[in-house]
């Protein structure tokens, strides 16, 4: 309170002190020293207190200003450290994903090339992704795309610097697949929403929830043994002949960032 009052009226107070000092000097020349000192002693004490208050207030204001600037600098440094930490964590996460991709390679003996996912099909006509590999990387139509979890899809179109991959969850996708445990064969088709269905399985086929589904290798596109997903639901269809088998893929297609393209 005092500091605010003194700082607000500092010019008036300084002017009053100067006037007081001028009058004191004149009085000192007119009156004897003892009388002058007796008369001016209380005034000196008052002016000394005011001077101390003003000096203290100015120091407090300057310290407050310095603290404000220091606080601003520290906030900037903290912001930069947070950004650096976020970038560091992102690099660690990317490094982990790439290591997982490398660990997947023993499942496939064929030559592969890594790629980054750079987009999704803007037309929404297909469940598809765009990767940053194309003609210049010897990418061809119908080449297979995988990640560390398993099968992703196949290339359906290629440009010089990119390629479109239809995902196995697309309704136009079909993969010859096999129940790894019982060796029952069927066709894995997409149903969208990160889900597949295994068709053409008879009601007496040995299929259980939790069974792993892999590519059967039949046909000339999908190599045998690539993991696809696991059975989450088994129902008998009303036709009395076949089963409805839901197979969510091992890969999470909503979080794809790095993949492999099988070149051979």
PDB file of C-alpha atoms in Angstrom:
ATOM      1  CA  UNK A   1       0.000   0.000   0.000  1.00  0.00           C
ATOM      2  CA  UNK A   2       2.732   2.445   1.017  1.00  0.00           C
ATOM      3  CA  UNK A   3       4.844   1.461  -1.960  1.00  0.00           C
ATOM      4  CA  UNK A   4       1.984   2.064  -4.379  1.00  0.00           C
ATOM      5  CA  UNK A   5       1.155   5.477  -2.841  1.00  0.00           C
ATOM      6  CA  UNK A   6       4.772   6.664  -2.822  1.00  0.00           C
ATOM      7  CA  UNK A   7       5.426   5.465  -6.375  1.00  0.00           C
ATOM      8  CA  UNK A   8       2.245   7.093  -7.659  1.00  0.00           C
ATOM      9  CA  UNK A   9       3.066  10.478  -6.032  1.00  0.00           C
ATOM     10  CA  UNK A  10       6.844  10.269  -6.321  1.00  0.00           C
ATOM     11  CA  UNK A  11       7.235  13.493  -8.355  1.00  0.00           C
ATOM     12  CA  UNK A  12       5.202  15.570  -5.894  1.00  0.00           C
ATOM     13  CA  UNK A  13       7.099  14.111  -2.940  1.00  0.00           C
ATOM     14  CA  UNK A  14      10.499  14.784  -4.508  1.00  0.00           C
ATOM     15  CA  UNK A  15       9.394  18.359  -5.301  1.00  0.00           C
ATOM     16  CA  UNK A  16       8.297  18.850  -1.676  1.00  0.00           C
ATOM     17  CA  UNK A  17      11.626  17.514  -0.405  1.00  0.00           C
ATOM     18  CA  UNK A  18      13.534  19.918  -2.649  1.00  0.00           C
ATOM     19  CA  UNK A  19      11.412  22.884  -1.450  1.00  0.00           C
ATOM     20  CA  UNK A  20      11.974  21.805   2.156  1.00  0.00           C
ATOM     21  CA  UNK A  21      15.715  21.601   1.673  1.00  0.00           C
ATOM     22  CA  UNK A  22      15.775  25.057   0.051  1.00  0.00           C
ATOM     23  CA  UNK A  23      13.850  26.573   2.958  1.00  0.00           C
ATOM     24  CA  UNK A  24      16.156  24.803   5.416  1.00  0.00           C
ATOM     25  CA  UNK A  25      19.226  26.302   3.818  1.00  0.00           C
ATOM     26  CA  UNK A  26      17.725  29.822   4.029  1.00  0.00           C
ATOM     27  CA  UNK A  27      16.766  29.316   7.666  1.00  0.00           C
ATOM     28  CA  UNK A  28      20.240  28.058   8.476  1.00  0.00           C
ATOM     29  CA  UNK A  29      21.680  31.346   7.216  1.00  0.00           C
ATOM     30  CA  UNK A  30      19.257  33.461   9.264  1.00  0.00           C
ATOM     31  CA  UNK A  31      18.935  31.612  12.592  1.00  0.00           C
ATOM     32  CA  UNK A  32      21.638  30.338  14.962  1.00  0.00           C
ATOM     33  CA  UNK A  33      22.643  26.719  14.542  1.00  0.00           C
ATOM     34  CA  UNK A  34      21.070  25.436  17.753  1.00  0.00           C
ATOM     35  CA  UNK A  35      17.683  27.023  17.098  1.00  0.00           C
ATOM     36  CA  UNK A  36      17.800  25.879  13.501  1.00  0.00           C
ATOM     37  CA  UNK A  37      18.594  22.300  14.454  1.00  0.00           C
ATOM     38  CA  UNK A  38      15.846  22.217  17.072  1.00  0.00           C
ATOM     39  CA  UNK A  39      13.326  23.504  14.568  1.00  0.00           C
ATOM     40  CA  UNK A  40      14.408  21.390  11.626  1.00  0.00           C
ATOM     41  CA  UNK A  41      15.237  18.129  13.419  1.00  0.00           C
ATOM     42  CA  UNK A  42      11.683  16.689  13.136  1.00  0.00           C
ATOM     43  CA  UNK A  43      11.588  17.810   9.518  1.00  0.00           C
ATOM     44  CA  UNK A  44      14.855  16.028   8.760  1.00  0.00           C
ATOM     45  CA  UNK A  45      13.548  12.848  10.358  1.00  0.00           C
ATOM     46  CA  UNK A  46      10.386  13.043   8.276  1.00  0.00           C
ATOM     47  CA  UNK A  47      12.251  13.690   5.027  1.00  0.00           C
ATOM     48  CA  UNK A  48      14.680  10.886   5.850  1.00  0.00           C
ATOM     49  CA  UNK A  49      11.808   8.449   6.321  1.00  0.00           C
ATOM     50  CA  UNK A  50      10.178   9.591   3.086  1.00  0.00           C
ATOM     51  CA  UNK A  51      13.475   9.287   1.263  1.00  0.00           C
ATOM     52  CA  UNK A  52      13.936   5.757   2.611  1.00  0.00           C
ATOM     53  CA  UNK A  53      10.398   4.799   1.571  1.00  0.00           C
ATOM     54  CA  UNK A  54      10.899   6.177  -1.921  1.00  0.00           C
ATOM     55  CA  UNK A  55      14.248   4.462  -2.311  1.00  0.00           C
ATOM     56  CA  UNK A  56      12.794   1.189  -1.016  1.00  0.00           C
ATOM     57  CA  UNK A  57       9.787   1.492  -3.348  1.00  0.00           C
ATOM     58  CA  UNK A  58      11.972   2.136  -6.381  1.00  0.00           C
ATOM     59  CA  UNK A  59      14.142  -0.864  -5.484  1.00  0.00           C
ATOM     60  CA  UNK A  60      11.029  -3.019  -5.058  1.00  0.00           C
ATOM     61  CA  UNK A  61       9.643  -1.956  -8.438  1.00  0.00           C
ATOM     62  CA  UNK A  62      12.957  -2.662 -10.158  1.00  0.00           C
ATOM     63  CA  UNK A  63      13.203  -6.071  -8.465  1.00  0.00           C
ATOM     64  CA  UNK A  64       9.619  -6.844  -9.500  1.00  0.00           C
ATOM     65  CA  UNK A  65      10.419  -5.904 -13.092  1.00  0.00           C
ATOM     66  CA  UNK A  66      13.544  -8.083 -13.041  1.00  0.00           C
ATOM     67  CA  UNK A  67      11.562 -10.985 -11.572  1.00  0.00           C
ATOM     68  CA  UNK A  68       8.938 -10.579 -14.294  1.00  0.00           C
ATOM     69  CA  UNK A  69      11.578 -10.679 -17.035  1.00  0.00           C
ATOM     70  CA  UNK A  70      13.310 -13.648 -15.389  1.00  0.00           C
ATOM     71  CA  UNK A  71       9.978 -15.452 -15.114  1.00  0.00           C
ATOM     72  CA  UNK A  72       9.269 -14.806 -18.799  1.00  0.00           C
ATOM     73  CA  UNK A  73      12.704 -16.164 -19.734  1.00  0.00           C
ATOM     74  CA  UNK A  74      12.182 -19.276 -17.598  1.00  0.00           C
ATOM     75  CA  UNK A  75       8.774 -19.887 -19.188  1.00  0.00           C
ATOM     76  CA  UNK A  76      10.370 -19.701 -22.637  1.00  0.00           C
ATOM     77  CA  UNK A  77      13.092 -22.144 -21.599  1.00  0.00           C
ATOM     78  CA  UNK A  78      10.512 -24.557 -20.148  1.00  0.00           C
ATOM     79  CA  UNK A  79       8.497 -24.385 -23.390  1.00  0.00           C
ATOM     80  CA  UNK A  80      11.593 -25.178 -25.448  1.00  0.00           C
ATOM     81  CA  UNK A  81      12.469 -28.081 -23.140  1.00  0.00           C
ATOM     82  CA  UNK A  82       8.930 -29.471 -23.473  1.00  0.00           C
ATOM     83  CA  UNK A  83       9.133 -29.311 -27.263  1.00  0.00           C
ATOM     84  CA  UNK A  84      12.532 -31.004 -27.210  1.00  0.00           C
ATOM     85  CA  UNK A  85      11.191 -33.722 -24.893  1.00  0.00           C
ATOM     86  CA  UNK A  86       8.198 -34.344 -27.191  1.00  0.00           C
ATOM     87  CA  UNK A  87      10.498 -34.644 -30.214  1.00  0.00           C
ATOM     88  CA  UNK A  88      12.769 -37.006 -28.272  1.00  0.00           C
ATOM     89  CA  UNK A  89       9.836 -39.220 -27.245  1.00  0.00           C
ATOM     90  CA  UNK A  90       8.568 -39.274 -30.848  1.00  0.00           C
ATOM     91  CA  UNK A  91      11.989 -40.426 -32.058  1.00  0.00           C
ATOM     92  CA  UNK A  92      12.037 -43.144 -29.387  1.00  0.00           C
ATOM     93  CA  UNK A  93       8.561 -44.322 -30.430  1.00  0.00           C
ATOM     94  CA  UNK A  94       9.531 -44.349 -34.099  1.00  0.00           C
ATOM     95  CA  UNK A  95      12.719 -46.231 -33.282  1.00  0.00           C
ATOM     96  CA  UNK A  96      10.663 -48.836 -31.399  1.00  0.00           C
ATOM     97  CA  UNK A  97       8.248 -49.289 -34.301  1.00  0.00           C
ATOM     98  CA  UNK A  98      11.115 -49.684 -36.767  1.00  0.00           C
ATOM     99  CA  UNK A  99      12.759 -52.284 -34.531  1.00  0.00           C
ATOM    100  CA  UNK A 100       9.482 -54.204 -34.442  1.00  0.00           C
ATOM    101  CA  UNK A 101       9.355 -54.105 -38.240  1.00  0.00           C
ATOM    102  CA  UNK A 102      12.871 -55.513 -38.414  1.00  0.00           C
ATOM    103  CA  UNK A 103      11.889 -58.291 -35.998  1.00  0.00           C
ATOM    104  CA  UNK A 104       9.093 -59.270 -38.395  1.00  0.00           C
ATOM    105  CA  UNK A 105      11.487 -59.976 -41.283  1.00  0.00           C
ATOM    106  CA  UNK A 106      12.382 -63.575 -40.246  1.00  0.00           C
ATOM    107  CA  UNK A 107       8.765 -64.586 -41.027  1.00  0.00           C
ATOM    108  CA  UNK A 108       9.347 -63.709 -44.680  1.00  0.00           C
ATOM    109  CA  UNK A 109      12.321 -64.883 -46.677  1.00  0.00           C
ATOM    110  CA  UNK A 110      11.582 -62.618 -49.619  1.00  0.00           C
ATOM    111  CA  UNK A 111      13.226 -59.269 -50.344  1.00  0.00           C
ATOM    112  CA  UNK A 112      11.486 -56.271 -48.792  1.00  0.00           C
ATOM    113  CA  UNK A 113      11.664 -52.480 -48.707  1.00  0.00           C
ATOM    114  CA  UNK A 114      10.495 -50.195 -45.918  1.00  0.00           C
ATOM    115  CA  UNK A 115       7.942 -47.427 -46.519  1.00  0.00           C
ATOM    116  CA  UNK A 116       6.166 -44.686 -44.615  1.00  0.00           C
ATOM    117  CA  UNK A 117       2.402 -44.205 -44.723  1.00  0.00           C
ATOM    118  CA  UNK A 118       1.804 -40.700 -46.076  1.00  0.00           C
ATOM    119  CA  UNK A 119      -1.958 -40.664 -46.504  1.00  0.00           C
ATOM    120  CA  UNK A 120      -5.278 -42.385 -46.915  1.00  0.00           C
ATOM    121  CA  UNK A 121      -7.561 -42.615 -49.926  1.00  0.00           C
ATOM    122  CA  UNK A 122      -9.288 -39.201 -50.063  1.00  0.00           C
ATOM    123  CA  UNK A 123     -12.197 -40.566 -52.134  1.00  0.00           C
ATOM    124  CA  UNK A 124     -13.207 -43.033 -49.397  1.00  0.00           C
ATOM    125  CA  UNK A 125     -14.039 -45.538 -52.148  1.00  0.00           C
ATOM    126  CA  UNK A 126     -11.558 -48.009 -50.683  1.00  0.00           C
ATOM    127  CA  UNK A 127     -10.101 -48.896 -47.315  1.00  0.00           C
ATOM    128  CA  UNK A 128      -6.620 -47.917 -48.469  1.00  0.00           C
ATOM    129  CA  UNK A 129      -3.389 -46.139 -47.609  1.00  0.00           C
ATOM    130  CA  UNK A 130      -0.775 -44.221 -49.614  1.00  0.00           C
ATOM    131  CA  UNK A 131       2.902 -45.078 -49.087  1.00  0.00           C
ATOM    132  CA  UNK A 132       6.030 -43.117 -50.077  1.00  0.00           C
ATOM    133  CA  UNK A 133       7.405 -45.762 -52.454  1.00  0.00           C
ATOM    134  CA  UNK A 134       6.722 -45.959 -56.192  1.00  0.00           C
ATOM    135  CA  UNK A 135       8.107 -46.752 -59.638  1.00  0.00           C
ATOM    136  CA  UNK A 136      11.529 -45.393 -58.730  1.00  0.00           C
ATOM    137  CA  UNK A 137      11.722 -48.018 -55.956  1.00  0.00           C
ATOM    138  CA  UNK A 138      10.639 -50.879 -58.266  1.00  0.00           C
ATOM    139  CA  UNK A 139       7.182 -51.068 -56.679  1.00  0.00           C
ATOM    140  CA  UNK A 140       4.659 -52.954 -58.828  1.00  0.00           C
ATOM    141  CA  UNK A 141       0.911 -53.579 -58.726  1.00  0.00           C
ATOM    142  CA  UNK A 142      -0.184 -56.538 -56.530  1.00  0.00           C
ATOM    143  CA  UNK A 143       2.936 -56.447 -54.357  1.00  0.00           C
ATOM    144  CA  UNK A 144       2.153 -57.305 -50.724  1.00  0.00           C
ATOM    145  CA  UNK A 145       2.342 -54.836 -47.821  1.00  0.00           C
ATOM    146  CA  UNK A 146       2.971 -56.001 -44.238  1.00  0.00           C
ATOM    147  CA  UNK A 147       4.084 -54.623 -40.872  1.00  0.00           C
ATOM    148  CA  UNK A 148       5.395 -56.168 -37.665  1.00  0.00           C
ATOM    149  CA  UNK A 149       1.900 -57.407 -36.755  1.00  0.00           C
ATOM    150  CA  UNK A 150       1.109 -59.119 -40.038  1.00  0.00           C
ATOM    151  CA  UNK A 151      -0.652 -58.661 -43.366  1.00  0.00           C
ATOM    152  CA  UNK A 152      -1.792 -55.166 -44.349  1.00  0.00           C
ATOM    153  CA  UNK A 153      -2.875 -55.454 -47.984  1.00  0.00           C
ATOM    154  CA  UNK A 154      -1.656 -55.265 -51.575  1.00  0.00           C
ATOM    155  CA  UNK A 155      -0.620 -52.523 -53.991  1.00  0.00           C
ATOM    156  CA  UNK A 156      -3.383 -51.555 -56.446  1.00  0.00           C
ATOM    157  CA  UNK A 157      -1.837 -48.523 -58.184  1.00  0.00           C
ATOM    158  CA  UNK A 158       1.616 -46.972 -58.518  1.00  0.00           C
ATOM    159  CA  UNK A 159       3.062 -43.546 -59.370  1.00  0.00           C
ATOM    160  CA  UNK A 160       6.687 -42.490 -59.609  1.00  0.00           C
ATOM    161  CA  UNK A 161       6.923 -41.585 -55.897  1.00  0.00           C
ATOM    162  CA  UNK A 162       3.971 -43.298 -54.201  1.00  0.00           C
ATOM    163  CA  UNK A 163       1.666 -46.292 -54.269  1.00  0.00           C
ATOM    164  CA  UNK A 164      -1.882 -47.028 -53.109  1.00  0.00           C
ATOM    165  CA  UNK A 165      -2.484 -50.122 -50.969  1.00  0.00           C
ATOM    166  CA  UNK A 166      -5.910 -51.682 -50.558  1.00  0.00           C
ATOM    167  CA  UNK A 167      -6.284 -52.955 -46.994  1.00  0.00           C
ATOM    168  CA  UNK A 168      -7.487 -56.459 -46.169  1.00  0.00           C
ATOM    169  CA  UNK A 169     -10.440 -54.851 -44.344  1.00  0.00           C
ATOM    170  CA  UNK A 170     -11.795 -53.427 -47.630  1.00  0.00           C
ATOM    171  CA  UNK A 171     -14.916 -55.170 -48.962  1.00  0.00           C
ATOM    172  CA  UNK A 172     -13.162 -55.694 -52.315  1.00  0.00           C
ATOM    173  CA  UNK A 173     -10.252 -57.532 -50.657  1.00  0.00           C
ATOM    174  CA  UNK A 174     -10.039 -61.325 -50.574  1.00  0.00           C
ATOM    175  CA  UNK A 175      -7.208 -63.455 -49.186  1.00  0.00           C
ATOM    176  CA  UNK A 176      -6.930 -67.240 -49.188  1.00  0.00           C
ATOM    177  CA  UNK A 177      -6.415 -68.034 -45.503  1.00  0.00           C
ATOM    178  CA  UNK A 178      -6.026 -70.978 -43.169  1.00  0.00           C
ATOM    179  CA  UNK A 179      -6.739 -71.682 -39.516  1.00  0.00           C
ATOM    180  CA  UNK A 180      -3.211 -72.371 -38.273  1.00  0.00           C
ATOM    181  CA  UNK A 181      -4.207 -74.911 -35.614  1.00  0.00           C
ATOM    182  CA  UNK A 182      -6.743 -77.029 -37.509  1.00  0.00           C
ATOM    183  CA  UNK A 183      -5.593 -76.257 -41.105  1.00  0.00           C
ATOM    184  CA  UNK A 184      -9.139 -75.403 -42.196  1.00  0.00           C
ATOM    185  CA  UNK A 185      -9.056 -73.254 -45.347  1.00  0.00           C
ATOM    186  CA  UNK A 186     -11.360 -70.409 -46.276  1.00  0.00           C
ATOM    187  CA  UNK A 187     -11.453 -66.959 -47.899  1.00  0.00           C
ATOM    188  CA  UNK A 188     -10.763 -63.911 -45.747  1.00  0.00           C
ATOM    189  CA  UNK A 189     -12.759 -60.894 -46.926  1.00  0.00           C
ATOM    190  CA  UNK A 190     -12.982 -57.358 -45.597  1.00  0.00           C
ATOM    191  CA  UNK A 191     -16.048 -56.014 -43.821  1.00  0.00           C
ATOM    192  CA  UNK A 192     -14.637 -52.526 -43.063  1.00  0.00           C
ATOM    193  CA  UNK A 193     -14.304 -51.064 -39.550  1.00  0.00           C
ATOM    194  CA  UNK A 194     -11.005 -52.874 -38.962  1.00  0.00           C
ATOM    195  CA  UNK A 195     -12.679 -56.281 -39.290  1.00  0.00           C
ATOM    196  CA  UNK A 196     -12.505 -59.288 -41.608  1.00  0.00           C
ATOM    197  CA  UNK A 197     -14.684 -62.358 -42.041  1.00  0.00           C
ATOM    198  CA  UNK A 198     -13.497 -65.836 -42.983  1.00  0.00           C
ATOM    199  CA  UNK A 199     -15.955 -67.411 -45.425  1.00  0.00           C
ATOM    200  CA  UNK A 200     -16.556 -70.865 -46.904  1.00  0.00           C
ATOM    201  CA  UNK A 201     -15.935 -72.733 -43.662  1.00  0.00           C
ATOM    202  CA  UNK A 202     -18.253 -75.674 -43.048  1.00  0.00           C
ATOM    203  CA  UNK A 203     -20.183 -75.955 -39.801  1.00  0.00           C
ATOM    204  CA  UNK A 204     -18.262 -79.099 -38.934  1.00  0.00           C
ATOM    205  CA  UNK A 205     -14.880 -77.412 -39.437  1.00  0.00           C
ATOM    206  CA  UNK A 206     -12.737 -77.133 -36.322  1.00  0.00           C
ATOM    207  CA  UNK A 207     -12.672 -73.390 -35.660  1.00  0.00           C
ATOM    208  CA  UNK A 208     -12.374 -71.904 -32.185  1.00  0.00           C
ATOM    209  CA  UNK A 209     -12.244 -68.417 -30.720  1.00  0.00           C
ATOM    210  CA  UNK A 210      -8.608 -67.385 -30.376  1.00  0.00           C
ATOM    211  CA  UNK A 211      -7.388 -69.441 -33.353  1.00  0.00           C
ATOM    212  CA  UNK A 212      -4.677 -67.718 -35.393  1.00  0.00           C
ATOM    213  CA  UNK A 213      -5.408 -67.102 -39.065  1.00  0.00           C
ATOM    214  CA  UNK A 214      -2.537 -66.961 -41.602  1.00  0.00           C
ATOM    215  CA  UNK A 215      -2.220 -66.610 -45.367  1.00  0.00           C
ATOM    216  CA  UNK A 216      -2.542 -70.044 -46.998  1.00  0.00           C
ATOM    217  CA  UNK A 217      -0.238 -69.260 -49.926  1.00  0.00           C
ATOM    218  CA  UNK A 218      -2.804 -70.386 -52.514  1.00  0.00           C
ATOM    219  CA  UNK A 219      -2.824 -68.173 -55.569  1.00  0.00           C
ATOM    220  CA  UNK A 220       0.058 -66.045 -56.783  1.00  0.00           C
ATOM    221  CA  UNK A 221      -0.239 -62.984 -54.569  1.00  0.00           C
ATOM    222  CA  UNK A 222      -0.089 -63.580 -50.803  1.00  0.00           C
ATOM    223  CA  UNK A 223       2.896 -65.626 -49.527  1.00  0.00           C
ATOM    224  CA  UNK A 224       2.084 -68.521 -47.217  1.00  0.00           C
ATOM    225  CA  UNK A 225       2.445 -68.081 -43.469  1.00  0.00           C
ATOM    226  CA  UNK A 226       1.942 -64.320 -43.073  1.00  0.00           C
ATOM    227  CA  UNK A 227      -0.054 -63.718 -39.853  1.00  0.00           C
ATOM    228  CA  UNK A 228      -3.432 -62.060 -40.427  1.00  0.00           C
ATOM    229  CA  UNK A 229      -5.479 -62.098 -37.228  1.00  0.00           C
ATOM    230  CA  UNK A 230      -7.226 -64.242 -34.661  1.00  0.00           C
ATOM    231  CA  UNK A 231     -10.792 -65.565 -34.501  1.00  0.00           C
ATOM    232  CA  UNK A 232     -13.017 -63.444 -32.256  1.00  0.00           C
ATOM    233  CA  UNK A 233     -16.424 -64.981 -32.941  1.00  0.00           C
ATOM    234  CA  UNK A 234     -17.822 -68.217 -34.418  1.00  0.00           C
ATOM    235  CA  UNK A 235     -21.488 -68.640 -35.343  1.00  0.00           C
ATOM    236  CA  UNK A 236     -23.469 -71.150 -37.362  1.00  0.00           C
ATOM    237  CA  UNK A 237     -25.259 -69.514 -40.254  1.00  0.00           C
ATOM    238  CA  UNK A 238     -28.952 -70.065 -40.846  1.00  0.00           C
ATOM    239  CA  UNK A 239     -28.199 -71.934 -44.085  1.00  0.00           C
ATOM    240  CA  UNK A 240     -27.155 -74.899 -41.925  1.00  0.00           C
ATOM    241  CA  UNK A 241     -24.004 -75.354 -43.987  1.00  0.00           C
ATOM    242  CA  UNK A 242     -21.385 -72.699 -43.236  1.00  0.00           C
ATOM    243  CA  UNK A 243     -19.932 -70.752 -40.339  1.00  0.00           C
ATOM    244  CA  UNK A 244     -19.677 -67.024 -39.789  1.00  0.00           C
ATOM    245  CA  UNK A 245     -16.172 -66.411 -38.454  1.00  0.00           C
ATOM    246  CA  UNK A 246     -15.047 -62.914 -37.487  1.00  0.00           C
ATOM    247  CA  UNK A 247     -11.312 -62.232 -37.696  1.00  0.00           C
ATOM    248  CA  UNK A 248     -10.035 -58.837 -36.485  1.00  0.00           C
ATOM    249  CA  UNK A 249      -6.560 -58.279 -37.986  1.00  0.00           C
ATOM    250  CA  UNK A 250      -3.497 -58.207 -35.773  1.00  0.00           C
ATOM    251  CA  UNK A 251      -2.556 -54.853 -37.309  1.00  0.00           C
ATOM    252  CA  UNK A 252      -4.354 -51.684 -36.201  1.00  0.00           C
ATOM    253  CA  UNK A 253      -5.081 -49.926 -39.501  1.00  0.00           C
ATOM    254  CA  UNK A 254      -6.011 -46.675 -37.755  1.00  0.00           C
ATOM    255  CA  UNK A 255      -2.402 -46.327 -36.502  1.00  0.00           C
ATOM    256  CA  UNK A 256      -0.312 -47.367 -39.492  1.00  0.00           C
ATOM    257  CA  UNK A 257       2.890 -45.348 -39.888  1.00  0.00           C
ATOM    258  CA  UNK A 258       5.629 -47.678 -41.220  1.00  0.00           C
ATOM    259  CA  UNK A 259       5.242 -50.787 -43.382  1.00  0.00           C
ATOM    260  CA  UNK A 260       7.216 -53.203 -45.572  1.00  0.00           C
ATOM    261  CA  UNK A 261       6.587 -53.939 -49.238  1.00  0.00           C
ATOM    262  CA  UNK A 262       7.517 -57.475 -50.340  1.00  0.00           C
ATOM    263  CA  UNK A 263       9.391 -57.064 -53.636  1.00  0.00           C
ATOM    264  CA  UNK A 264       9.702 -60.683 -54.834  1.00  0.00           C
TER     265      UNK A 264
END
